[in-house]
Amino acid sequence: MKHNLVIFLGLFPLLLAAQQKTEKQYGFHTFLGVDVDNNSGKTDGLFVNGVYKGYGAEKAGIKRGDILMSINSTGVHSFGELVNTLDKYKGGDNVNVSVMRNSSLQKISVQLSDYPDFLKYNSLIWLKDKGSEAEI
């Protein structure tokens, strides 16, 4: 029994690294908790279509209709820029988010989380349907 436990504990970091590599491979970035409009032509930032209940954005007071302008002073004008910015952080990190609300710029501290499992499942189904050329 001791040997099995030692082998498992020795493999655990490898299994964890493989899981993290798979998640990055499929584009599972750190999660702010917003659904944004990827049409950057409408605004200077990203229009917040909604927030996910129980996640950082909702807890911090970000609302539907806000315009997401920056995260820790890094501008986010497209979904790609948002994902690239979030990839610099990990779940549990706090970031300063700037949003435009009613023509007023507001700075809000938000705690990020790991990408939710329920969205991973939906994303993987979508990827399977779209083939390997699909991106999240």
PDB file of C-alpha atoms in Angstrom:
ATOM      1  CA  MET A   1       0.000   0.000   0.000  1.00  0.00           C
ATOM      2  CA  LYS A   2       2.847   2.390   0.825  1.00  0.00           C
ATOM      3  CA  HIS A   3       4.383   1.922  -2.617  1.00  0.00           C
ATOM      4  CA  ASN A   4       1.089   2.622  -4.377  1.00  0.00           C
ATOM      5  CA  LEU A   5       0.640   5.852  -2.427  1.00  0.00           C
ATOM      6  CA  VAL A   6       4.189   6.980  -3.175  1.00  0.00           C
ATOM      7  CA  ILE A   7       3.722   6.260  -6.881  1.00  0.00           C
ATOM      8  CA  PHE A   8       0.415   8.151  -6.938  1.00  0.00           C
ATOM      9  CA  LEU A   9       1.884  11.133  -5.090  1.00  0.00           C
ATOM     10  CA  GLY A  10       4.808  11.112  -7.486  1.00  0.00           C
ATOM     11  CA  LEU A  11       2.474  11.154 -10.483  1.00  0.00           C
ATOM     12  CA  PHE A  12       0.145  13.818  -9.101  1.00  0.00           C
ATOM     13  CA  PRO A  13       2.192  16.813 -10.331  1.00  0.00           C
ATOM     14  CA  LEU A  14       2.355  15.227 -13.797  1.00  0.00           C
ATOM     15  CA  LEU A  15      -1.396  14.640 -13.857  1.00  0.00           C
ATOM     16  CA  LEU A  16      -2.045  18.201 -12.698  1.00  0.00           C
ATOM     17  CA  ALA A  17       0.288  19.613 -15.355  1.00  0.00           C
ATOM     18  CA  ALA A  18      -1.426  17.519 -18.047  1.00  0.00           C
ATOM     19  CA  GLN A  19      -4.847  18.798 -16.966  1.00  0.00           C
ATOM     20  CA  GLN A  20      -3.629  22.411 -16.994  1.00  0.00           C
ATOM     21  CA  LYS A  21      -2.064  21.928 -20.448  1.00  0.00           C
ATOM     22  CA  THR A  22      -5.338  20.495 -21.763  1.00  0.00           C
ATOM     23  CA  GLU A  23      -7.304  23.410 -20.318  1.00  0.00           C
ATOM     24  CA  LYS A  24      -4.937  25.944 -21.915  1.00  0.00           C
ATOM     25  CA  GLN A  25      -5.034  23.976 -25.185  1.00  0.00           C
ATOM     26  CA  TYR A  26      -8.792  24.448 -25.344  1.00  0.00           C
ATOM     27  CA  GLY A  27      -8.602  28.092 -24.286  1.00  0.00           C
ATOM     28  CA  PHE A  28      -9.935  27.878 -20.729  1.00  0.00           C
ATOM     29  CA  HIS A  29      -8.725  31.201 -19.414  1.00  0.00           C
ATOM     30  CA  THR A  30      -9.103  32.740 -15.982  1.00  0.00           C
ATOM     31  CA  PHE A  31     -12.711  33.818 -15.495  1.00  0.00           C
ATOM     32  CA  LEU A  32     -13.937  37.355 -14.818  1.00  0.00           C
ATOM     33  CA  GLY A  33     -17.593  36.356 -14.849  1.00  0.00           C
ATOM     34  CA  VAL A  34     -18.885  38.466 -17.738  1.00  0.00           C
ATOM     35  CA  ASP A  35     -20.488  37.736 -21.070  1.00  0.00           C
ATOM     36  CA  VAL A  36     -19.301  40.399 -23.505  1.00  0.00           C
ATOM     37  CA  ASP A  37     -20.229  41.527 -26.990  1.00  0.00           C
ATOM     38  CA  ASN A  38     -17.296  40.803 -29.266  1.00  0.00           C
ATOM     39  CA  ASN A  39     -18.362  43.514 -31.730  1.00  0.00           C
ATOM     40  CA  SER A  40     -15.794  46.155 -30.872  1.00  0.00           C
ATOM     41  CA  GLY A  41     -17.256  48.516 -33.493  1.00  0.00           C
ATOM     42  CA  LYS A  42     -20.099  49.466 -31.147  1.00  0.00           C
ATOM     43  CA  THR A  43     -17.982  50.870 -28.326  1.00  0.00           C
ATOM     44  CA  ASP A  44     -14.423  51.712 -27.333  1.00  0.00           C
ATOM     45  CA  GLY A  45     -14.396  48.723 -24.951  1.00  0.00           C
ATOM     46  CA  LEU A  46     -16.452  45.555 -24.579  1.00  0.00           C
ATOM     47  CA  PHE A  47     -20.197  45.805 -23.953  1.00  0.00           C
ATOM     48  CA  VAL A  48     -21.209  43.630 -20.980  1.00  0.00           C
ATOM     49  CA  ASN A  49     -24.200  41.546 -22.104  1.00  0.00           C
ATOM     50  CA  GLY A  50     -24.514  40.005 -18.653  1.00  0.00           C
ATOM     51  CA  VAL A  51     -22.708  38.694 -15.595  1.00  0.00           C
ATOM     52  CA  TYR A  52     -22.537  35.172 -14.205  1.00  0.00           C
ATOM     53  CA  LYS A  53     -24.210  34.880 -10.826  1.00  0.00           C
ATOM     54  CA  GLY A  54     -21.818  34.096  -7.996  1.00  0.00           C
ATOM     55  CA  TYR A  55     -18.641  35.032  -9.858  1.00  0.00           C
ATOM     56  CA  GLY A  56     -16.282  37.983  -9.413  1.00  0.00           C
ATOM     57  CA  ALA A  57     -17.919  40.497 -11.754  1.00  0.00           C
ATOM     58  CA  GLU A  58     -21.355  40.093 -10.188  1.00  0.00           C
ATOM     59  CA  LYS A  59     -19.986  40.165  -6.630  1.00  0.00           C
ATOM     60  CA  ALA A  60     -18.040  43.355  -7.410  1.00  0.00           C
ATOM     61  CA  GLY A  61     -21.049  45.132  -8.910  1.00  0.00           C
ATOM     62  CA  ILE A  62     -20.377  44.993 -12.655  1.00  0.00           C
ATOM     63  CA  LYS A  63     -23.720  45.200 -14.472  1.00  0.00           C
ATOM     64  CA  ARG A  64     -25.262  44.458 -17.831  1.00  0.00           C
ATOM     65  CA  GLY A  65     -24.751  47.512 -20.007  1.00  0.00           C
ATOM     66  CA  ASP A  66     -21.363  48.461 -18.547  1.00  0.00           C
ATOM     67  CA  ILE A  67     -18.538  48.923 -21.028  1.00  0.00           C
ATOM     68  CA  LEU A  68     -15.438  46.980 -19.981  1.00  0.00           C
ATOM     69  CA  MET A  69     -12.489  49.283 -20.723  1.00  0.00           C
ATOM     70  CA  SER A  70      -9.422  47.785 -19.024  1.00  0.00           C
ATOM     71  CA  ILE A  71      -8.064  45.265 -16.553  1.00  0.00           C
ATOM     72  CA  ASN A  72      -5.158  46.502 -14.423  1.00  0.00           C
ATOM     73  CA  SER A  73      -4.684  49.370 -16.904  1.00  0.00           C
ATOM     74  CA  THR A  74      -4.459  47.029 -19.918  1.00  0.00           C
ATOM     75  CA  GLY A  75      -7.065  48.045 -22.489  1.00  0.00           C
ATOM     76  CA  VAL A  76      -9.543  45.413 -23.671  1.00  0.00           C
ATOM     77  CA  HIS A  77     -11.129  46.275 -27.009  1.00  0.00           C
ATOM     78  CA  SER A  78     -11.756  42.760 -28.292  1.00  0.00           C
ATOM     79  CA  PHE A  79     -12.538  39.346 -26.887  1.00  0.00           C
ATOM     80  CA  GLY A  80      -8.999  38.244 -27.812  1.00  0.00           C
ATOM     81  CA  GLU A  81      -7.483  41.087 -25.801  1.00  0.00           C
ATOM     82  CA  LEU A  82      -9.713  40.167 -22.851  1.00  0.00           C
ATOM     83  CA  VAL A  83      -8.600  36.521 -22.952  1.00  0.00           C
ATOM     84  CA  ASN A  84      -4.920  37.437 -23.372  1.00  0.00           C
ATOM     85  CA  THR A  85      -5.152  39.798 -20.403  1.00  0.00           C
ATOM     86  CA  LEU A  86      -6.946  37.238 -18.208  1.00  0.00           C
ATOM     87  CA  ASP A  87      -4.299  34.630 -19.099  1.00  0.00           C
ATOM     88  CA  LYS A  88      -1.768  36.681 -17.104  1.00  0.00           C
ATOM     89  CA  TYR A  89      -3.631  35.889 -13.871  1.00  0.00           C
ATOM     90  CA  LYS A  90      -4.948  32.883 -11.996  1.00  0.00           C
ATOM     91  CA  GLY A  91      -8.110  32.138 -10.071  1.00  0.00           C
ATOM     92  CA  GLY A  92      -8.151  33.993  -6.764  1.00  0.00           C
ATOM     93  CA  ASP A  93      -6.183  36.986  -8.056  1.00  0.00           C
ATOM     94  CA  ASN A  94      -7.711  40.437  -7.619  1.00  0.00           C
ATOM     95  CA  VAL A  95      -7.659  42.842 -10.556  1.00  0.00           C
ATOM     96  CA  ASN A  96      -8.753  46.445 -11.015  1.00  0.00           C
ATOM     97  CA  VAL A  97     -11.388  46.649 -13.730  1.00  0.00           C
ATOM     98  CA  SER A  98     -12.346  49.933 -15.369  1.00  0.00           C
ATOM     99  CA  VAL A  99     -15.887  50.141 -16.714  1.00  0.00           C
ATOM    100  CA  MET A 100     -17.817  52.966 -18.310  1.00  0.00           C
ATOM    101  CA  ARG A 101     -21.284  53.285 -16.793  1.00  0.00           C
ATOM    102  CA  ASN A 102     -23.639  56.137 -17.670  1.00  0.00           C
ATOM    103  CA  SER A 103     -20.756  58.136 -19.204  1.00  0.00           C
ATOM    104  CA  SER A 104     -18.734  57.806 -15.983  1.00  0.00           C
ATOM    105  CA  LEU A 105     -15.528  55.782 -15.698  1.00  0.00           C
ATOM    106  CA  GLN A 106     -15.540  53.558 -12.619  1.00  0.00           C
ATOM    107  CA  LYS A 107     -12.745  51.418 -11.188  1.00  0.00           C
ATOM    108  CA  ILE A 108     -13.865  48.202  -9.540  1.00  0.00           C
ATOM    109  CA  SER A 109     -11.785  45.542  -7.760  1.00  0.00           C
ATOM    110  CA  VAL A 110     -12.757  42.049  -8.923  1.00  0.00           C
ATOM    111  CA  GLN A 111     -11.584  38.649  -7.751  1.00  0.00           C
ATOM    112  CA  LEU A 112     -10.991  36.280 -10.662  1.00  0.00           C
ATOM    113  CA  SER A 113     -11.826  32.601 -10.580  1.00  0.00           C
ATOM    114  CA  ASP A 114     -10.902  29.507 -12.536  1.00  0.00           C
ATOM    115  CA  TYR A 115     -12.913  28.843 -15.683  1.00  0.00           C
ATOM    116  CA  PRO A 116     -16.177  27.200 -14.532  1.00  0.00           C
ATOM    117  CA  ASP A 117     -16.684  23.506 -15.237  1.00  0.00           C
ATOM    118  CA  PHE A 118     -20.193  24.053 -16.621  1.00  0.00           C
ATOM    119  CA  LEU A 119     -18.769  26.316 -19.338  1.00  0.00           C
ATOM    120  CA  LYS A 120     -15.923  23.887 -20.076  1.00  0.00           C
ATOM    121  CA  TYR A 121     -18.439  21.154 -20.809  1.00  0.00           C
ATOM    122  CA  ASN A 122     -20.469  23.382 -23.137  1.00  0.00           C
ATOM    123  CA  SER A 123     -17.301  24.630 -24.854  1.00  0.00           C
ATOM    124  CA  LEU A 124     -15.981  21.112 -25.438  1.00  0.00           C
ATOM    125  CA  ILE A 125     -19.278  20.069 -27.037  1.00  0.00           C
ATOM    126  CA  TRP A 126     -19.059  23.122 -29.289  1.00  0.00           C
ATOM    127  CA  LEU A 127     -15.442  22.312 -30.172  1.00  0.00           C
ATOM    128  CA  LYS A 128     -16.377  18.724 -31.008  1.00  0.00           C
ATOM    129  CA  ASP A 129     -19.137  19.959 -33.326  1.00  0.00           C
ATOM    130  CA  LYS A 130     -16.886  22.559 -35.008  1.00  0.00           C
ATOM    131  CA  GLY A 131     -13.762  20.455 -35.406  1.00  0.00           C
ATOM    132  CA  SER A 132     -10.176  21.260 -34.532  1.00  0.00           C
ATOM    133  CA  GLU A 133     -10.170  24.657 -36.282  1.00  0.00           C
ATOM    134  CA  ALA A 134     -12.612  26.113 -33.747  1.00  0.00           C
ATOM    135  CA  GLU A 135     -11.531  28.531 -31.049  1.00  0.00           C
ATOM    136  CA  ILE A 136     -13.234  29.454 -27.797  1.00  0.00           C
TER     137      ILE A 136
END
